Short mmCIF file of C-alpha atoms in Angstrom, two decimals:
data_model
loop_
_atom_site.label_atom_id
_atom_site.label_comp_id
_atom_site.label_asym_id
_atom_site.label_seq_id
_atom_site.Cartn_x
_atom_site.Cartn_y
_atom_site.Cartn_z
CA MET A 1297 136.29 -125.57 -20.79
CA THR A 1298 139.38 -124.06 -22.32
CA LYS A 1299 139.36 -120.31 -22.37
CA PRO A 1300 139.63 -119.11 -26.00
CA GLU A 1301 142.73 -117.27 -26.86
CA PHE A 1302 142.69 -114.13 -28.95
CA SER A 1303 145.29 -112.46 -30.94
CA ASP A 1304 145.41 -108.90 -32.10
CA SER A 1305 144.62 -110.13 -35.55
CA GLN A 1306 141.50 -111.95 -34.50
CA PRO A 1307 138.21 -110.05 -33.93
CA ARG A 1308 136.79 -110.33 -30.37
CA THR A 1309 133.15 -111.31 -29.90
CA PHE A 1310 130.96 -110.91 -26.80
CA SER A 1311 127.66 -112.52 -25.93
CA ARG A 1312 124.80 -110.19 -25.04
CA ARG A 1313 122.81 -110.88 -21.85
CA PRO A 1314 119.03 -110.86 -22.05
CA PHE A 1315 117.76 -107.28 -21.46
CA LEU A 1316 115.17 -108.17 -18.85
CA ALA A 1317 117.62 -110.11 -16.78
CA ALA A 1318 120.07 -107.26 -16.81
CA GLY A 1319 117.40 -104.73 -15.86
CA ALA A 1320 116.24 -106.83 -12.91
CA SER A 1321 119.79 -107.19 -11.63
CA LEU A 1322 120.53 -103.49 -11.84
CA PHE A 1323 117.31 -102.59 -10.13
CA GLY A 1324 118.22 -104.81 -7.23
CA LEU A 1325 121.66 -103.27 -6.89
CA ALA A 1326 120.32 -99.74 -7.11
CA ALA A 1327 117.83 -100.46 -4.34
CA LEU A 1328 120.58 -101.88 -2.12
CA SER A 1329 122.77 -98.85 -2.74
CA ALA A 1330 119.99 -96.47 -1.83
CA CYS A 1331 119.16 -98.34 1.38
CA SER A 1332 122.81 -98.33 2.47
CA SER A 1333 123.19 -94.61 1.90
CA GLU A 1334 120.12 -93.69 3.92
CA ASN A 1335 121.67 -95.30 7.04
CA SER A 1336 125.01 -93.50 6.69
CA SER A 1337 126.18 -90.77 9.03
CA SER A 1338 125.29 -88.09 6.45
CA GLY A 1339 121.65 -89.02 6.37
CA GLN A 1340 121.48 -88.32 2.57
CA SER A 1341 120.40 -90.93 -0.04
CA SER A 1342 122.21 -91.51 -3.31
CA SER A 1343 122.03 -94.03 -6.11
CA SER A 1344 124.25 -95.05 -8.98
CA PRO A 1345 122.84 -94.91 -12.57
CA ALA A 1346 121.59 -98.27 -13.71
CA THR A 1347 123.69 -98.93 -16.80
CA PRO A 1348 124.56 -102.33 -18.09
CA SER A 1349 128.19 -101.43 -18.56
CA SER A 1350 129.05 -100.40 -14.94
CA THR A 1351 128.83 -101.88 -11.49
CA PRO A 1352 126.86 -99.64 -9.16
CA SER A 1353 128.51 -98.57 -5.79
CA ALA A 1354 127.54 -96.45 -2.74
CA SER A 1355 128.67 -92.82 -2.95
CA PRO A 1356 130.98 -91.44 -0.21
CA THR A 1357 129.09 -90.12 2.84
CA GLU A 1358 130.00 -87.31 5.23
CA GLN A 1359 130.64 -88.35 8.88
CA LYS A 1360 128.19 -86.76 11.27
CA LYS A 1361 129.56 -84.18 13.71
CA PHE A 1362 128.66 -83.90 17.41
CA SER A 1363 125.92 -81.27 17.52
CA GLY A 1364 125.68 -80.78 21.30
CA GLU A 1365 127.38 -78.16 23.43
CA VAL A 1366 129.33 -78.94 26.62
CA THR A 1367 130.52 -76.19 28.94
CA MET A 1368 132.20 -75.96 32.35
CA THR A 1369 131.69 -73.59 35.26
CA PRO A 1370 134.06 -71.98 36.07
CA GLU A 1371 135.31 -71.49 32.54
CA THR A 1372 138.24 -73.53 31.34
CA GLY A 1373 141.65 -72.10 32.16
CA THR A 1374 140.53 -70.62 35.48
CA VAL A 1375 143.37 -70.24 38.01
CA GLU A 1376 143.33 -69.68 41.79
CA LEU A 1377 139.98 -71.46 42.05
CA ASN A 1378 138.77 -71.77 45.64
CA PRO A 1379 138.80 -75.54 46.25
CA VAL A 1380 135.44 -75.43 48.05
CA GLU A 1381 133.69 -74.09 44.96
CA THR A 1382 131.71 -76.57 42.87
CA VAL A 1383 132.93 -77.40 39.38
CA THR A 1384 130.04 -78.11 37.00
CA VAL A 1385 130.02 -79.61 33.51
CA ALA A 1386 126.76 -79.04 31.61
CA ALA A 1387 125.50 -80.39 28.28
CA GLN A 1388 122.95 -78.83 25.92
CA GLY A 1389 121.48 -80.86 23.12
CA ALA A 1390 123.30 -83.89 24.45
CA LYS A 1391 123.70 -86.20 27.41
CA LEU A 1392 126.92 -86.76 29.31
CA THR A 1393 128.13 -90.35 29.30
CA SER A 1394 131.25 -89.82 31.44
CA VAL A 1395 133.10 -87.03 33.22
CA GLU A 1396 136.42 -87.46 35.02
CA MET A 1397 138.30 -84.74 36.91
CA THR A 1398 141.88 -85.69 37.71
CA THR A 1399 145.12 -84.32 39.12
CA VAL A 1400 148.13 -85.61 41.04
CA ASP A 1401 148.92 -85.14 44.73
CA ASP A 1402 152.17 -83.87 46.24
CA GLN A 1403 153.73 -87.33 45.82
CA GLY A 1404 152.74 -87.54 42.16
CA ALA A 1405 149.99 -90.10 42.73
CA PRO A 1406 146.85 -89.71 40.59
CA VAL A 1407 143.79 -88.29 42.31
CA THR A 1408 140.25 -88.29 40.95
CA ALA A 1409 137.75 -85.77 42.25
CA ALA A 1410 134.41 -87.22 43.31
CA GLY A 1411 131.45 -86.03 41.32
CA GLU A 1412 127.81 -86.77 40.63
CA LEU A 1413 125.85 -86.96 37.38
CA SER A 1414 122.33 -85.62 37.37
CA ALA A 1415 119.40 -87.94 36.70
CA ASP A 1416 118.91 -86.53 33.19
CA ALA A 1417 122.65 -86.88 32.47
CA ARG A 1418 122.86 -83.24 31.46
CA GLN A 1419 124.99 -82.01 34.37
CA TRP A 1420 127.93 -83.29 36.39
CA SER A 1421 129.12 -81.58 39.59
CA THR A 1422 131.93 -82.12 42.07
CA THR A 1423 130.84 -83.40 45.47
CA GLU A 1424 134.01 -82.85 47.52
CA THR A 1425 136.57 -80.19 48.26
CA LEU A 1426 139.37 -80.14 45.74
CA LEU A 1427 143.06 -80.18 46.56
CA PHE A 1428 144.90 -76.90 46.98
CA HIS A 1429 147.66 -75.81 44.55
CA SER A 1430 146.63 -78.45 42.00
CA ASP A 1431 146.12 -78.47 38.23
CA TYR A 1432 143.00 -80.42 37.23
CA THR A 1433 141.98 -81.86 33.87
CA VAL A 1434 138.26 -82.42 33.26
CA SER A 1435 137.64 -85.00 30.53
CA TRP A 1436 134.12 -85.56 29.21
CA ARG A 1437 132.19 -87.74 26.78
CA ALA A 1438 128.67 -87.08 25.58
CA GLU A 1439 126.13 -88.20 22.96
CA ASP A 1440 123.92 -85.80 21.06
CA THR A 1441 120.29 -86.45 20.15
CA GLU A 1442 121.31 -88.51 17.11
CA GLY A 1443 123.72 -90.69 19.06
CA VAL A 1444 126.87 -89.04 17.79
CA GLU A 1445 129.62 -89.01 20.41
CA GLY A 1446 131.66 -85.98 21.35
CA THR A 1447 134.68 -85.70 23.64
CA GLY A 1448 136.65 -82.85 25.13
CA GLU A 1449 138.77 -81.52 27.99
CA PHE A 1450 138.76 -78.52 30.29
CA THR A 1451 141.45 -77.35 32.71
CA VAL A 1452 141.34 -75.51 36.02
CA SER A 1453 143.89 -74.73 38.74
CA THR A 1454 143.13 -74.29 42.45
CA VAL A 1455 144.52 -71.79 44.95
CA SER A 1456 148.32 -71.79 44.87
CA ALA A 1457 150.43 -72.43 47.97
CA ALA A 1458 151.36 -68.75 48.16
CA ASN A 1459 147.69 -67.86 48.69
CA GLU A 1460 146.86 -70.47 51.33
CA ALA A 1461 146.22 -69.47 54.94
CA ASP A 1462 146.05 -71.58 58.07
CA VAL A 1463 145.56 -71.08 61.79
CA ALA A 1464 147.25 -72.59 64.85
CA LEU A 1465 145.56 -72.87 68.25
CA ASN A 1466 147.26 -72.90 71.65
CA ILE A 1467 144.93 -75.71 72.79
CA SER A 1468 146.07 -79.33 72.81
CA GLU A 1469 143.42 -81.88 71.90
CA GLY A 1470 141.99 -83.62 74.95
CA ALA A 1471 144.00 -81.59 77.49
CA THR A 1472 142.66 -80.19 80.76
CA TYR A 1473 143.08 -76.51 81.60
CA GLY A 1474 142.08 -74.12 84.32
CA VAL A 1475 138.91 -72.06 84.12
CA GLY A 1476 140.86 -68.97 83.07
CA MET A 1477 142.40 -70.50 79.95
CA MET A 1478 142.38 -68.28 76.87
CA ILE A 1479 141.93 -69.57 73.33
CA GLU A 1480 144.60 -67.99 71.15
CA LEU A 1481 144.54 -68.12 67.35
CA ASN A 1482 147.68 -67.44 65.30
CA PHE A 1483 147.22 -67.03 61.53
CA SER A 1484 149.87 -67.65 58.90
CA GLU A 1485 148.69 -64.66 56.85
CA PRO A 1486 147.34 -61.24 57.87
CA VAL A 1487 143.61 -61.25 58.50
CA LEU A 1488 141.86 -58.30 56.89
CA ASN A 1489 138.34 -59.73 56.87
CA LYS A 1490 138.21 -59.90 60.65
CA LYS A 1491 134.45 -60.00 61.04
CA GLU A 1492 134.18 -62.95 58.64
CA VAL A 1493 136.85 -64.81 60.60
CA GLU A 1494 135.17 -64.02 63.92
CA ASN A 1495 131.94 -65.51 62.55
CA ALA A 1496 133.86 -68.65 61.64
CA ILE A 1497 134.88 -69.25 65.27
CA VAL A 1498 132.34 -71.44 67.05
CA VAL A 1499 132.81 -72.35 70.73
CA THR A 1500 130.41 -74.56 72.66
CA GLY A 1501 130.42 -75.95 76.19
CA GLY A 1502 132.24 -74.55 79.18
CA GLY A 1503 129.00 -73.06 80.44
CA ASP A 1504 127.67 -72.16 76.96
CA GLN A 1505 128.02 -68.48 77.68
CA LYS A 1506 128.49 -65.58 75.33
CA GLY A 1507 132.02 -65.09 74.03
CA ALA A 1508 134.01 -62.48 72.13
CA VAL A 1509 137.18 -62.12 70.05
CA ARG A 1510 139.91 -59.53 70.52
CA TRP A 1511 142.52 -58.83 67.85
CA TYR A 1512 146.04 -58.10 69.06
CA SER A 1513 147.39 -57.89 65.50
CA ASP A 1514 146.38 -58.92 61.99
CA TYR A 1515 147.98 -62.27 62.79
CA MET A 1516 146.77 -63.00 66.33
CA ALA A 1517 143.43 -62.99 68.11
CA ARG A 1518 142.01 -64.46 71.30
CA TYR A 1519 138.62 -65.78 72.29
CA ARG A 1520 137.22 -65.60 75.81
CA PRO A 1521 133.83 -66.20 77.37
CA ALA A 1522 132.10 -63.44 79.35
CA GLU A 1523 133.07 -65.14 82.63
CA HIS A 1524 135.57 -67.83 83.49
CA TRP A 1525 134.78 -71.23 82.00
CA ALA A 1526 132.51 -73.46 84.03
CA PRO A 1527 134.62 -75.88 86.11
CA ASN A 1528 134.88 -79.56 85.14
CA SER A 1529 133.20 -79.04 81.77
CA ALA A 1530 133.91 -79.91 78.15
CA VAL A 1531 134.71 -77.20 75.62
CA ASN A 1532 134.71 -77.55 71.83
CA ILE A 1533 136.30 -75.01 69.48
CA LYS A 1534 135.78 -74.99 65.72
CA VAL A 1535 137.44 -72.54 63.37
CA ASN A 1536 135.67 -72.99 60.03
CA LEU A 1537 138.45 -71.53 57.93
CA LEU A 1538 138.34 -73.85 54.91
CA GLY A 1539 137.62 -71.85 51.78
CA LEU A 1540 137.25 -68.58 53.69
CA ASP A 1541 138.81 -65.50 52.11
CA ILE A 1542 140.55 -63.85 55.05
CA GLY A 1543 141.57 -60.87 52.94
CA ASN A 1544 143.91 -60.00 50.10
CA GLY A 1545 142.98 -63.20 48.30
CA MET A 1546 144.29 -65.46 51.06
CA ILE A 1547 142.12 -68.57 51.40
CA GLY A 1548 141.82 -70.74 54.49
CA ASN A 1549 143.07 -74.24 53.70
CA ALA A 1550 141.53 -76.25 56.55
CA ASN A 1551 139.00 -76.25 59.34
CA VAL A 1552 140.52 -76.62 62.80
CA GLU A 1553 138.81 -78.24 65.79
CA ARG A 1554 139.92 -78.83 69.36
CA ASN A 1555 138.33 -80.28 72.47
CA PHE A 1556 139.48 -79.68 76.02
CA MET A 1557 138.26 -80.07 79.58
CA THR A 1558 138.33 -77.60 82.43
CA GLY A 1559 139.42 -78.64 85.90
CA ASP A 1560 138.34 -77.42 89.30
CA ARG A 1561 137.87 -73.70 89.82
CA ARG A 1562 141.24 -72.61 91.27
CA TYR A 1563 141.94 -69.00 92.14
CA ALA A 1564 144.83 -67.32 93.96
CA LEU A 1565 144.87 -63.79 95.42
CA ALA A 1566 148.24 -62.22 96.27
CA ASP A 1567 147.89 -59.09 98.45
CA ASN A 1568 150.85 -56.76 98.85
CA ASN A 1569 149.28 -55.13 101.89
CA THR A 1570 149.32 -58.37 103.88
CA LYS A 1571 152.25 -60.03 102.03
CA THR A 1572 150.13 -63.17 101.79
CA ILE A 1573 148.51 -65.26 99.09
CA LYS A 1574 145.18 -67.06 99.52
CA LEU A 1575 144.37 -70.14 97.46
CA TRP A 1576 140.80 -71.22 96.71
CA VAL A 1577 139.60 -74.44 95.09
CA ASN A 1578 135.94 -74.57 94.06
CA GLY A 1579 135.20 -71.64 96.35
CA ASN A 1580 136.93 -73.15 99.39
CA LEU A 1581 139.99 -71.49 100.93
CA VAL A 1582 142.56 -74.29 101.03
CA ARG A 1583 145.71 -72.40 102.01
CA GLU A 1584 147.04 -68.98 103.03
CA ASN A 1585 150.77 -68.41 103.21
CA PRO A 1586 153.32 -65.57 103.24
CA ILE A 1587 154.96 -64.26 100.08
CA THR A 1588 157.47 -61.74 98.85
CA LEU A 1589 156.70 -59.62 95.78
CA GLY A 1590 158.66 -57.29 93.52
CA ASN A 1591 160.86 -54.66 95.15
CA GLU A 1592 160.49 -50.91 94.63
CA ASP A 1593 162.49 -50.98 91.39
CA TRP A 1594 160.75 -54.10 90.05
CA PRO A 1595 157.23 -53.96 91.52
CA SER A 1596 154.80 -56.72 90.77
CA VAL A 1597 152.05 -56.04 88.24
CA VAL A 1598 148.46 -56.11 89.44
CA GLY A 1599 145.38 -57.74 87.98
CA GLN A 1600 144.43 -61.23 86.92
CA LEU A 1601 146.97 -63.38 85.10
CA VAL A 1602 146.84 -66.99 83.98
CA VAL A 1603 149.33 -69.78 84.58
CA LEU A 1604 151.01 -70.31 81.19
CA GLU A 1605 153.37 -73.19 81.93
CA GLN A 1606 154.96 -75.04 84.83
CA ALA A 1607 158.27 -76.71 85.57
CA GLU A 1608 159.81 -78.27 88.66
CA LYS A 1609 163.09 -76.57 87.73
CA TYR A 1610 163.58 -73.46 85.63
CA TYR A 1611 166.82 -71.61 84.86
CA PHE A 1612 166.68 -67.92 85.78
CA ASN A 1613 169.14 -65.81 83.84
CA PRO A 1614 169.53 -62.09 84.65
CA GLY A 1615 170.45 -61.50 81.03
CA SER A 1616 166.78 -61.98 80.15
CA LEU A 1617 166.19 -58.72 82.06
CA ASN A 1618 169.22 -57.04 80.47
CA LEU A 1619 171.02 -57.14 83.81
CA GLU A 1620 174.80 -57.36 83.80
CA GLU A 1621 177.33 -57.79 86.56
CA GLY A 1622 177.80 -54.51 88.40
CA ASP A 1623 174.12 -53.57 88.05
CA PRO A 1624 172.60 -53.11 91.53
CA HIS A 1625 169.76 -55.43 90.51
CA TYR A 1626 172.02 -58.13 89.11
CA TYR A 1627 171.71 -61.61 90.57
CA GLU A 1628 173.64 -64.77 89.98
CA PRO A 1629 171.88 -67.16 87.57
CA PHE A 1630 170.12 -69.97 89.41
CA TRP A 1631 167.68 -72.83 89.01
CA ALA A 1632 164.32 -71.90 90.49
CA THR A 1633 162.16 -74.61 92.01
CA ASN A 1634 158.42 -75.34 91.58
CA VAL A 1635 157.92 -72.68 88.92
CA SER A 1636 154.65 -71.43 87.38
CA ARG A 1637 155.02 -68.79 84.66
CA LEU A 1638 152.48 -65.94 84.50
CA THR A 1639 153.95 -63.75 81.73
CA PRO A 1640 156.48 -64.24 78.92
CA SER A 1641 158.32 -61.15 80.22
CA GLY A 1642 159.24 -62.91 83.45
CA VAL A 1643 156.56 -62.91 86.14
CA PHE A 1644 156.57 -66.26 87.96
CA VAL A 1645 155.31 -67.96 91.09
CA HIS A 1646 158.22 -69.95 92.52
CA GLN A 1647 160.15 -70.97 95.60
CA ALA A 1648 162.20 -68.05 96.91
CA LEU A 1649 165.96 -68.28 97.12
CA PRO A 1650 167.31 -69.29 100.55
CA SER A 1651 168.77 -65.81 100.92
CA ALA A 1652 165.23 -64.36 100.70
CA TYR A 1653 163.54 -66.69 103.19
CA SER A 1654 163.74 -64.12 105.99
CA SER A 1655 161.96 -61.54 103.80
CA VAL A 1656 159.00 -63.76 102.88
CA GLY A 1657 155.89 -62.27 104.45
CA VAL A 1658 157.91 -59.22 105.58
CA ALA A 1659 159.38 -57.33 102.63
CA ASN A 1660 159.45 -57.37 98.84
CA VAL A 1661 162.80 -58.44 97.41
CA SER A 1662 162.00 -60.14 94.08
CA HIS A 1663 162.21 -58.85 90.52
CA GLY A 1664 158.43 -58.89 90.16
CA CYS A 1665 157.82 -62.56 90.96
CA ILE A 1666 155.74 -64.09 93.74
CA GLY A 1667 158.20 -65.88 96.02
CA MET A 1668 157.22 -68.49 98.61
CA LEU A 1669 158.81 -70.71 101.21
CA PRO A 1670 159.59 -74.26 100.00
CA ALA A 1671 156.52 -76.08 101.37
CA ASP A 1672 154.15 -73.37 100.19
CA ALA A 1673 155.71 -73.25 96.71
CA LYS A 1674 155.41 -77.03 96.47
CA PHE A 1675 151.72 -76.89 97.47
CA PHE A 1676 150.99 -74.21 94.86
CA PHE A 1677 152.82 -76.14 92.15
CA ASP A 1678 150.99 -79.37 92.95
CA THR A 1679 147.56 -77.73 93.26
CA PHE A 1680 147.45 -75.17 90.44
CA ALA A 1681 147.69 -75.90 86.72
CA VAL A 1682 147.94 -74.20 83.33
CA GLY A 1683 144.91 -71.98 82.84
CA ASP A 1684 144.33 -71.18 86.53
CA ILE A 1685 143.94 -67.59 87.70
CA VAL A 1686 146.43 -65.70 89.89
CA GLU A 1687 145.48 -62.14 90.86
CA THR A 1688 147.74 -59.60 92.52
CA ILE A 1689 146.53 -56.43 94.25
CA ASN A 1690 147.80 -53.34 96.09
CA THR A 1691 151.31 -53.01 94.64
CA GLY A 1692 150.66 -49.55 93.20
CA TYR A 1693 151.92 -50.76 89.82
CA PRO A 1694 149.86 -51.07 86.58
CA GLN A 1695 148.61 -54.29 85.04
CA ALA A 1696 150.66 -56.28 82.60
CA ASP A 1697 149.87 -55.59 78.97
CA PRO A 1698 147.12 -58.04 78.04
CA ASP A 1699 149.31 -59.55 75.32
CA ASP A 1700 152.09 -60.15 77.89
CA GLY A 1701 150.57 -63.37 79.08
CA PHE A 1702 146.81 -63.73 79.30
CA GLY A 1703 145.77 -60.48 80.94
CA ASP A 1704 142.51 -60.60 79.00
CA TRP A 1705 140.45 -61.04 82.16
CA ASN A 1706 141.39 -57.48 83.18
CA ILE A 1707 139.39 -56.14 80.23
CA PRO A 1708 135.66 -55.58 80.79
CA PHE A 1709 133.77 -58.00 78.60
CA ASP A 1710 131.79 -55.24 76.89
CA LYS A 1711 135.11 -53.69 75.81
CA TYR A 1712 136.84 -56.92 74.88
CA ASN A 1713 136.02 -56.79 71.17
CA ASP A 1714 137.24 -53.18 70.93
CA SER A 1715 140.96 -53.50 70.24
CA SER A 1716 141.44 -49.77 70.69
CA TRP A 1717 140.23 -49.84 74.31
CA LYS A 1718 143.07 -49.51 76.82
CA GLY A 1719 142.94 -50.33 80.48
CA ASN A 1720 145.34 -49.84 83.38
CA TRP A 1721 148.49 -51.09 81.69
#
């Protein structure tokens, strides 16, 4: 059919639709519009007026907003968070659909903290220790009771590097030491909460006897059992420092553990009265030989000391004793043979110089050391080891300070924990 053309001069005519047909059509459209509006995010119904001259349409609807509440413990923005503390994300009036806690490591690689969602999906919690000096972002998604989704982020920063603390032990993993070995702990930061740190030190084995800690400074402490370690036994040391506040906001950044063995029970007794030394192994006297001790100006200290290190050759320099040429006690530097150190200040067991051989067993000519003839020095070096006990008596001189070497065995055990107690040194 050809569409009629109209001109402005020609009147336009329109055909009228039957009334009932129009009413039925509008009713159907109005019903559809109302049904559509009821399922919108606003939840409100609306309808367009049924008029024959307009086409009904759905009215605009408001988008539903997330009605739940999601919070984090600790609160967002927290800094210097102890990495052992649990981070928790909780939802009220909603259920969590995902939570991710992320940061980057020292190399810039992404790291995701492990966490666990509760059975009712209303709480998520970390399940591992976080990294130190790290900035974390906690991203979450949740659905409220009407299925509307909400998202958000929290932030938290863990203990900074400046507030970390660690500890170093003088024990090598798997090594064997004598029964007099001391456990020394050196901290990177001053320890103010000493009792808390003492409680974090757990030592088992070695006879499973009672032990104690003595503080020599805020940075250094030692642990010893009541008696010498049991011979040929295993010892385990744990310092549970991770997350521990050692004082002044300094937080331990790691637990430290070591295992070592003890050897045979070896003990040496040097007696100035007889100018001899007796060597015992497991209670059996295995050797007695002559010695020379410190002269009148450099007498040998008394008491129990512990072998700290050994060397077949060791360079002795008089400058370490502030001795210069012209001093009556000056000696030419030399390489000592079969050397066992007893104190950092310079007490050794070693082979005497050839010029002193005639004095061994007769007179004291050393600068505080225990000098022996070559075969005897070799036997001592081959038999004794780091951690073994050497005791000297009857020189009339005091003990070495307990922090000059391991003179801890000269302190009665019931006084060991009292850092103010002073003995014969």
